[in-house]
Short mmCIF file of C-alpha atoms in Angstrom, two decimals:
data_model
loop_
_atom_site.label_atom_id
_atom_site.label_comp_id
_atom_site.label_asym_id
_atom_site.label_seq_id
_atom_site.Cartn_x
_atom_site.Cartn_y
_atom_site.Cartn_z
CA LYS A 1 47.70 43.20 94.52
CA ILE A 2 50.11 41.45 92.16
CA GLU A 3 47.26 39.16 90.95
CA ASP A 4 45.03 42.29 90.42
CA GLU A 5 47.76 43.81 88.28
CA LEU A 6 48.44 40.57 86.24
CA GLU A 7 44.65 40.09 85.81
CA MET A 8 44.23 43.62 84.45
CA THR A 9 46.85 43.18 82.03
CA THR A 10 45.43 39.97 80.66
CA VAL A 11 41.85 41.03 80.56
CA CYS A 12 42.32 44.61 79.46
CA HIS A 13 45.30 44.16 77.37
CA ARG A 14 47.41 46.66 79.20
CA PRO A 15 50.96 45.50 79.73
CA GLU A 16 51.95 48.74 81.47
CA GLY A 17 49.78 47.84 84.45
CA LEU A 18 48.37 50.09 87.30
CA GLU A 19 51.63 52.27 87.51
CA GLN A 20 50.94 53.48 83.95
CA LEU A 21 47.27 54.41 84.79
CA GLU A 22 48.27 56.06 87.93
CA ALA A 23 50.64 58.25 86.03
CA GLN A 24 47.97 59.06 83.47
CA THR A 25 45.10 59.76 85.97
CA ASN A 26 44.37 61.67 89.22
CA PHE A 27 43.85 58.26 91.07
CA THR A 28 46.23 56.50 93.37
CA LYS A 29 47.07 52.99 92.75
CA ARG A 30 44.88 51.79 95.64
CA GLU A 31 41.96 53.73 94.07
CA LEU A 32 42.52 52.17 90.71
CA GLN A 33 42.52 48.67 92.28
CA VAL A 34 39.04 49.38 93.79
CA LEU A 35 37.76 50.87 90.66
CA TYR A 36 39.04 47.70 88.63
CA ARG A 37 37.45 45.38 90.96
CA GLY A 38 33.98 47.29 90.63
CA PHE A 39 34.48 47.33 86.79
CA LYS A 40 35.32 43.73 86.64
CA ASN A 41 32.40 42.76 88.81
CA GLU A 42 30.03 44.57 86.26
CA CYS A 43 32.03 43.68 83.24
CA PRO A 44 33.94 40.27 83.84
CA SER A 45 35.23 40.29 80.21
CA GLY A 46 37.08 43.54 80.93
CA VAL A 47 35.20 45.52 78.22
CA VAL A 48 31.64 46.83 78.15
CA ASN A 49 29.46 47.22 75.15
CA GLU A 50 26.71 49.87 74.73
CA GLU A 51 23.78 47.48 75.75
CA THR A 52 25.63 46.66 79.00
CA PHE A 53 26.58 50.30 79.59
CA LYS A 54 22.92 51.30 79.24
CA GLN A 55 21.89 48.71 81.79
CA ILE A 56 24.47 49.85 84.40
CA TYR A 57 23.50 53.54 83.87
CA ALA A 58 19.97 52.88 84.36
CA GLN A 59 20.62 51.72 87.82
CA PHE A 60 21.95 54.96 88.77
CA PHE A 61 18.92 56.89 87.28
CA PRO A 62 16.01 54.56 88.39
CA HIS A 63 13.49 57.37 87.67
CA GLY A 64 14.02 56.45 83.96
CA GLY A 65 11.53 53.61 84.79
CA CYS A 66 10.86 52.19 81.37
CA PHE A 67 14.11 51.33 80.09
CA GLU A 68 13.77 49.91 76.55
CA GLY A 69 10.32 48.78 77.42
CA ARG A 70 11.08 47.05 80.68
CA CYS A 71 10.14 48.31 84.14
CA GLN A 72 13.46 48.69 86.01
CA ASP A 73 11.99 48.83 89.71
CA PHE A 74 14.97 49.71 91.88
CA ALA A 75 12.99 51.03 94.63
CA SER A 76 9.82 48.76 95.57
CA PRO A 77 6.87 47.15 93.68
CA SER A 78 4.54 49.98 94.59
CA ALA A 79 6.94 52.48 92.91
CA VAL A 80 6.44 50.87 89.60
CA PRO A 81 3.62 53.21 88.30
CA ALA A 82 5.55 56.33 89.38
CA LEU A 83 8.68 55.12 87.79
CA CYS A 84 7.04 54.26 84.52
CA ALA A 85 5.59 57.74 84.35
CA PHE A 86 9.12 59.05 83.39
CA PRO A 87 11.03 58.56 80.10
CA ASP A 88 14.28 56.75 80.46
CA ALA A 89 17.99 57.52 80.55
CA SER A 90 18.99 55.16 77.64
CA MET A 91 19.38 57.97 75.00
CA TYR A 92 21.74 59.97 77.32
CA ALA A 93 23.56 56.72 78.06
CA HIS A 94 24.03 56.16 74.40
CA TYR A 95 25.77 59.62 73.95
CA LEU A 96 27.80 59.05 77.21
CA PHE A 97 28.88 55.66 75.86
CA ASN A 98 30.11 57.24 72.60
CA ALA A 99 32.07 59.88 74.62
CA PHE A 100 33.70 57.11 76.76
CA ASP A 101 34.50 54.99 73.73
CA THR A 102 37.55 57.05 72.58
CA ALA A 103 38.52 54.52 69.91
CA GLN A 104 35.00 54.45 68.44
CA ASN A 105 35.03 50.70 68.27
CA GLY A 106 31.90 49.80 70.01
CA SER A 107 33.45 48.87 73.35
CA VAL A 108 34.80 50.62 76.56
CA LYS A 109 37.73 49.14 78.32
CA PHE A 110 38.75 49.90 81.91
CA GLU A 111 41.38 52.24 80.63
CA ASP A 112 38.91 54.30 78.68
CA PHE A 113 36.56 54.41 81.76
CA VAL A 114 39.08 55.37 84.32
CA MET A 115 40.73 58.02 82.34
CA ALA A 116 37.30 59.60 81.75
CA LEU A 117 36.40 59.31 85.32
CA SER A 118 39.59 60.97 86.37
CA ILE A 119 38.73 63.96 84.22
CA LEU A 120 35.13 64.24 85.38
CA LEU A 121 35.73 63.71 89.17
CA ARG A 122 39.29 65.36 89.49
CA GLY A 123 40.04 67.12 86.29
CA THR A 124 40.53 70.90 85.95
CA VAL A 125 37.47 72.96 84.77
CA HIS A 126 39.20 73.21 81.27
CA GLU A 127 39.63 69.42 81.15
CA LYS A 128 35.96 68.91 82.11
CA LEU A 129 34.83 71.45 79.59
CA ARG A 130 36.83 69.91 76.94
CA TRP A 131 35.30 66.34 77.71
CA THR A 132 31.84 67.92 77.76
CA PHE A 133 32.49 69.44 74.33
CA ASN A 134 33.31 65.98 73.01
CA LEU A 135 30.13 64.66 74.52
CA TYR A 136 28.13 67.33 72.44
CA ASP A 137 30.15 66.84 69.47
CA ILE A 138 28.25 63.60 68.36
CA ASN A 139 29.76 63.19 64.98
CA LYS A 140 33.31 64.13 66.05
CA ASP A 141 33.95 66.69 63.47
CA GLY A 142 35.30 69.08 65.95
CA TYR A 143 32.29 71.42 66.11
CA ILE A 144 28.91 71.53 67.77
CA ASN A 145 25.86 72.34 65.69
CA LYS A 146 22.46 73.19 67.05
CA GLU A 147 20.99 69.86 66.00
CA GLU A 148 23.75 68.02 67.99
CA MET A 149 23.12 70.20 71.23
CA MET A 150 19.47 69.71 70.88
CA ASP A 151 19.88 65.94 70.83
CA ILE A 152 22.04 65.99 74.03
CA VAL A 153 19.68 68.58 75.91
CA LYS A 154 16.60 66.62 75.04
CA ALA A 155 18.17 63.31 76.25
CA ILE A 156 19.01 65.17 79.49
CA TYR A 157 15.49 66.40 79.90
CA ASP A 158 14.13 62.91 79.16
CA MET A 159 16.46 61.64 81.85
CA MET A 160 15.20 64.18 84.43
CA GLY A 161 11.62 63.12 83.59
CA LYS A 162 8.50 65.22 82.67
CA TYR A 163 7.18 65.51 86.12
CA THR A 164 9.91 67.64 87.69
CA TYR A 165 8.99 70.74 89.89
CA PRO A 166 8.34 73.26 88.57
CA VAL A 167 7.01 71.45 85.50
CA LEU A 168 9.05 71.98 82.40
CA LYS A 169 7.36 73.12 79.40
CA GLU A 170 7.30 70.94 76.26
CA ASP A 171 9.61 73.39 74.35
CA ALA A 172 12.03 73.80 77.19
CA PRO A 173 14.77 71.81 75.62
CA ARG A 174 14.57 74.03 72.32
CA GLN A 175 14.40 77.27 74.30
CA HIS A 176 17.51 76.33 76.27
CA VAL A 177 19.36 75.40 73.16
CA GLU A 178 18.56 78.67 71.52
CA VAL A 179 19.94 80.63 74.55
CA PHE A 180 23.11 78.40 74.89
CA PHE A 181 23.66 78.56 71.18
CA GLN A 182 23.27 82.36 70.95
CA LYS A 183 25.68 82.83 73.77
CA MET A 184 28.41 80.32 72.45
CA ASP A 185 28.41 80.87 68.68
CA LYS A 186 30.65 83.97 68.96
CA ASN A 187 31.06 84.63 65.27
CA LYS A 188 27.53 83.49 64.19
CA ASP A 189 28.77 80.88 61.69
CA GLY A 190 26.13 78.24 62.86
CA VAL A 191 28.53 76.01 64.75
CA VAL A 192 30.52 76.13 68.16
CA THR A 193 34.00 75.38 68.27
CA LEU A 194 35.98 74.12 71.37
CA ASP A 195 37.52 77.58 71.94
CA GLU A 196 34.08 79.12 71.81
CA PHE A 197 32.52 76.55 74.01
CA ILE A 198 35.15 76.91 76.73
CA GLU A 199 35.23 80.64 76.64
CA SER A 200 31.47 80.95 76.82
CA CYS A 201 31.14 78.49 79.75
CA GLN A 202 34.15 80.32 81.61
CA GLU A 203 32.55 83.74 81.09
CA SER A 204 29.25 82.41 82.43
CA VAL A 205 30.45 80.61 85.52
CA ASN A 206 29.37 83.53 87.81
CA SER A 207 26.70 85.22 85.64
CA LEU A 208 24.57 82.84 83.67
CA PRO A 209 23.17 79.53 84.16
CA LEU A 210 25.00 78.08 81.15
CA PHE A 211 27.99 76.77 83.18
CA GLY A 212 25.59 75.32 85.75
CA PHE A 213 24.04 73.24 83.05
CA VAL A 214 27.27 72.02 81.76
CA SER A 215 28.35 71.27 85.09
CA PHE A 216 25.14 69.15 85.49
CA CYS A 217 26.20 67.34 82.38
CA CYS A 218 29.51 66.38 83.95
CA HIS A 219 27.77 65.27 87.13
CA SER A 220 25.30 63.08 85.00
CA CYS A 221 28.18 61.53 83.42
CA THR A 222 29.58 60.03 86.60
CA GLY A 223 26.29 58.98 88.25
CA SER A 224 27.41 56.60 90.96
CA TRP A 225 30.20 54.95 89.15
CA ALA A 226 32.74 55.98 91.78
CA ASP A 227 30.58 54.82 94.85
#
């Protein structure tokens, strides 16, 4: 255990060690040790860049068969044609990486990863919604415009694939964005603020599919990272 802590301090440049992360997250020290071993196994350098992040994320969504032009057959050789019929998860992984990369420096450290995972897995509804807002706010200006929402929703539909049942219409992403934006943009100024986003999702938790869609976004963020 001591070696794990010393190793984490050296690789991730975090002199506070596991105690600091335990205080900042909803994970126990033991859980953090397990998560770190898994993180280090995938990212020996202690940091992950976007390309590596996409490759790891694609493993959790193998139905995104043609990942950057390469067939990622995680099932069996006979599954390749079926997998390649679907779009890939790389675009959604790109947006996820930007959300995990809180310093916006092109890399995600273990601290970044575990802080986000703590929110997505064990955070309050308010914390999860705040994090999801940050995911949608692609340019980080504090607002979500319709184009940003369209980019994220389309990436999610691409990750789900075109051959879902029932079959999704080609303009389904745009239709959903129109419904979501109409609900969220309370003052009709063309952008959604954090307060509007949270208020709309909380209002919709028992009445509209909006909150369910946002919940799906949160679930997709974690994939199988915590397994």
